[in-house]
C-alpha positions as a printed Julia matrix, in Angstrom:
248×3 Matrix{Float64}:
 103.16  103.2   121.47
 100.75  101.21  123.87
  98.83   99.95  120.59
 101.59   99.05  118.56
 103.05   97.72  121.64
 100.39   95.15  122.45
  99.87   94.52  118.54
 103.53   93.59  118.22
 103.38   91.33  120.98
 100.54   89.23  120.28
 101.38   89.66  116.72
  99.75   86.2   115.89
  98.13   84.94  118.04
  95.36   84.31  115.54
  97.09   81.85  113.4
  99.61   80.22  112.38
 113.48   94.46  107.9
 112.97   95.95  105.73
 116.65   95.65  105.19
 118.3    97.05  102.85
 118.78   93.78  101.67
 118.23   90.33  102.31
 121.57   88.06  103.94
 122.79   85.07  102.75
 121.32   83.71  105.98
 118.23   85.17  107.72
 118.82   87.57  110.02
 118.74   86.65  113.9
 115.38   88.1   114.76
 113.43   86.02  111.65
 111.32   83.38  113.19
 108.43   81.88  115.61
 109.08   83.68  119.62
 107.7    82.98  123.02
 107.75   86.83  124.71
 108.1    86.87  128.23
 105.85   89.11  129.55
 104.65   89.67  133.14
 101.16   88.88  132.01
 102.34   85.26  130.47
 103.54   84.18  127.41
 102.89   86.16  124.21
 103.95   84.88  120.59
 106.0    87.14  118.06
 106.29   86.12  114.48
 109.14   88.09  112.68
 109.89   87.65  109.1
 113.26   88.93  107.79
 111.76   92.07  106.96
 107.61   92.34  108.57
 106.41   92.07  112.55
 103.59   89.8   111.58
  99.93   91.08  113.77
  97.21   88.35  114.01
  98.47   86.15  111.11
  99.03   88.82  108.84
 102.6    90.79  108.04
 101.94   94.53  109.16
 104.66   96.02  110.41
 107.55   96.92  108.3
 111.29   96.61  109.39
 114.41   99.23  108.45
 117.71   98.72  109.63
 119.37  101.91  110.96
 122.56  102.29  109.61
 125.53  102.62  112.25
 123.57  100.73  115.54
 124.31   97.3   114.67
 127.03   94.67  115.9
 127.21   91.43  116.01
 124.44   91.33  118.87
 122.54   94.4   118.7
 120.03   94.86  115.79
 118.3    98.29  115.84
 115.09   99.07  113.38
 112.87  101.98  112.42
 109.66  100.24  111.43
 106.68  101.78  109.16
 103.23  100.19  109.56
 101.13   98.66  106.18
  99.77  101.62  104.75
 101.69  104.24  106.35
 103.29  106.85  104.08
 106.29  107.11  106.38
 107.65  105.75  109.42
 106.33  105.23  112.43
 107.38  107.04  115.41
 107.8   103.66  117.35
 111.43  101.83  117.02
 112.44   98.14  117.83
 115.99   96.87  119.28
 116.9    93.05  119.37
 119.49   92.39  121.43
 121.23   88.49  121.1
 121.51   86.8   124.42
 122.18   83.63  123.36
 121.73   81.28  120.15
 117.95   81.06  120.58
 117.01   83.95  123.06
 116.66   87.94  122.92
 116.07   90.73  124.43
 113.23   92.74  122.89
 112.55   96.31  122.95
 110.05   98.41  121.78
 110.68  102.49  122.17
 108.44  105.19  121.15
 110.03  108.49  121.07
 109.47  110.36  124.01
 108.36  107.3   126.11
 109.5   104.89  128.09
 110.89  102.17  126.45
 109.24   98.68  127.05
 111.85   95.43  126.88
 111.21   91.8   127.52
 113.37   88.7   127.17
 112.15   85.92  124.18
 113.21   82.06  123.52
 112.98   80.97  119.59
 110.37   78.57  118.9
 111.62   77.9   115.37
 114.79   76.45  114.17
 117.35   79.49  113.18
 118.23   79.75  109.67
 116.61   75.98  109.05
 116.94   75.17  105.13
 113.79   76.95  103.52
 112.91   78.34  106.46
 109.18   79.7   106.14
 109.96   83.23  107.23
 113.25   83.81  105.37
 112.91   85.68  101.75
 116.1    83.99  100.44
 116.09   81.92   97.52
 112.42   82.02   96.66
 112.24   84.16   93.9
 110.33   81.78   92.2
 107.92   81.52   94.27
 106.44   85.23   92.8
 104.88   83.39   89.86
 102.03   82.08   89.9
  98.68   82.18   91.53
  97.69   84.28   95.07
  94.58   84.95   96.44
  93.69   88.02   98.53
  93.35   88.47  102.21
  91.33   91.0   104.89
  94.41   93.41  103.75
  93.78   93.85  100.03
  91.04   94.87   97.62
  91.8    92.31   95.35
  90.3    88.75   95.66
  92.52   86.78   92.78
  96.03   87.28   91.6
  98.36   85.71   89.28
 101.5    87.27   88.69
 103.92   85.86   84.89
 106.47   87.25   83.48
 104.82   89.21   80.83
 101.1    89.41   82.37
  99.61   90.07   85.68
  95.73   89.08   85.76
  94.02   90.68   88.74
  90.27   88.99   89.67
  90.2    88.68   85.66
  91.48   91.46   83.95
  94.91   90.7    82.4
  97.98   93.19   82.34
 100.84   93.6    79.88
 103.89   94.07   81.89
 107.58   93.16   82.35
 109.08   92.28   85.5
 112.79   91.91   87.19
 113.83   91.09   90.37
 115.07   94.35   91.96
 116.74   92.53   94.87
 116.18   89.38   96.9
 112.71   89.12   97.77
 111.51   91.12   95.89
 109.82   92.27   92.06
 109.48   95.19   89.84
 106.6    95.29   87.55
 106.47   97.1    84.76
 103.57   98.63   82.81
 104.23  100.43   79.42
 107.64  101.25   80.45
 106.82  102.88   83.54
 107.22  100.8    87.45
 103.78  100.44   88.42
 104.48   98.42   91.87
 106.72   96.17   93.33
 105.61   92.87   94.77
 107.36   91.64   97.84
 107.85   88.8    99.85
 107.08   89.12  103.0
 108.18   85.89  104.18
 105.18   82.93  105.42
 102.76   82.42  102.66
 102.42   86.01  102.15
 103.6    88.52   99.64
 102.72   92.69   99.6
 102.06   94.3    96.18
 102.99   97.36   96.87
 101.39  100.05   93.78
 103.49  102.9    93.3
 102.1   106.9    93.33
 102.85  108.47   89.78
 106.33  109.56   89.55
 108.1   106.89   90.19
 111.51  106.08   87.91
 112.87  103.11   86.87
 116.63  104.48   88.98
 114.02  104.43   92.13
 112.39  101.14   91.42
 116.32   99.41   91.42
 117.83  101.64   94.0
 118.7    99.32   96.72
 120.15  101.54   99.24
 117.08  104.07   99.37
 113.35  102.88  100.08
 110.4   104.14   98.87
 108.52  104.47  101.74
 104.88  105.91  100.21
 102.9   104.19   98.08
  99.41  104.75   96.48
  98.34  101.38   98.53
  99.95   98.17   99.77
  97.98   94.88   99.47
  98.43   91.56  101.26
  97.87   88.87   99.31
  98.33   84.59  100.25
  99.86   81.94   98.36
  97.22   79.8    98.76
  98.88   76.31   98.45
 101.01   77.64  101.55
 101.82   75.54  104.63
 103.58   77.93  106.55
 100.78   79.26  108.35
  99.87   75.86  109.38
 104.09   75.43  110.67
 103.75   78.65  112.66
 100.39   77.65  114.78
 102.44   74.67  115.7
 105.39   76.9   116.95
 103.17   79.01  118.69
 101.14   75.71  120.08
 104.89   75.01  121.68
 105.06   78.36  124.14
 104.42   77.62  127.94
């Protein structure tokens, strides 16, 4: 709790859901925050569906079904990597247009709430951290980061060429934000956006069906490995140090 507790509050200080599917609108939480802690200021960058941790998305975010009204928002989260989730859950609670109360609860501790002001402009028109209407934005060329093994992706419709070697594949967007790729008829990963400049190709285990790959009301939560990669014409990284420039 205490590490993933201090990681989620400084979560980017170094630069700059999953729901079960993305709104029409971001969620509340998405965006640039100024934590108030008793120790001074700490930044939070929340993308509709990753807790970002020094400039990189790490920590996933799950809605739990039943907890949420119009001002509550209540998530299981499951760190990069993890094969399941993580014992450590998150409430936001709306105080106002542009401020929250935060909580992080692991089970069987205390739970550990401060109150947050939004940096960023709610639900501004291409908003770096949303997911919405950038499916587009899969295509093309990504570079990897100090959370993947590969150093150059480019992701078509038909081929996927990782650091040189090209794949035959199809792909189709599963839901907003995200893409199946197929390999020989078989789902070999799915590459997400995880809002920013960043995306997660996420490689499946053997076993995986086609039904599981488009199933949008249950997650596969395991995967053989999860990689980080950058679009590396991206400015949002440079749009997020400026929000985080703005905390006092």
């Amino acid at each position: 709790m205490k590490a993933f507790a201090k990681a989620a509050t400084i979560a980017t200080v170094a630069t700059a859901s999953f729901i079960a599917s993305a709104q029409a609108e971001s969620p509340f939480h998405t965006g640039v925050w100024q934590l108030n802690e008793t120790n001074g200021p700490q930044g939070l960058v929340v993308s509709d569906w990753l807790i970002f941790e020094y400039g990189l998305p790490k920590h996933w975010l799950y809605r739990r079904a039943g907890t949420n009204d119009e001002n509550q928002f209540d998530f299981f989260t499951r760190t990069l990597g993890d094969s399941g989730y993580t014992p450590v859950e998150i409430r936001v609670y709306r105080t106002g247009k542009n401020s929250m109360k935060y909580t992080i609860a692991e089970k069987g501790e205390k739970p550990i709430e401060v109150t947050a002001v939004r940096l960023s402009i709610a639900n501004s028109a291409n908003s770096c951290l949303s997911v919405e209407k950038k499916g587009k934005r899969f295509f093309g060329n990504w570079v990897g980061t100090s959370s993947s093994t590969l150093a150059q992706l480019n992701v078509g419709r038909n081929k996927m060429t990782i650091d040189g070697k090209v794949h035959n594949i199809s792909t189709e967007e599963v839901r907003v934000g995200r893409l199946g790729i197929i390999k020989r008829g078989k789902p070999i990963a799915f590459l997400t956006d995880a809002g920013g400049d960043y995306a997660v190709l996420q490689w499946f285990k053997p076993g995986v069906t086609i039904e599981q790959m488009r199933d949008k009301e249950t997650e596969v939560l395991d995967f053989k490995s999860e990689e980080v990669v950058r679009n590396p014409s991206g400015s949002c990284d440079r749009q997020i140090a400026f929000r985080l420039n703005a905390m006092k």
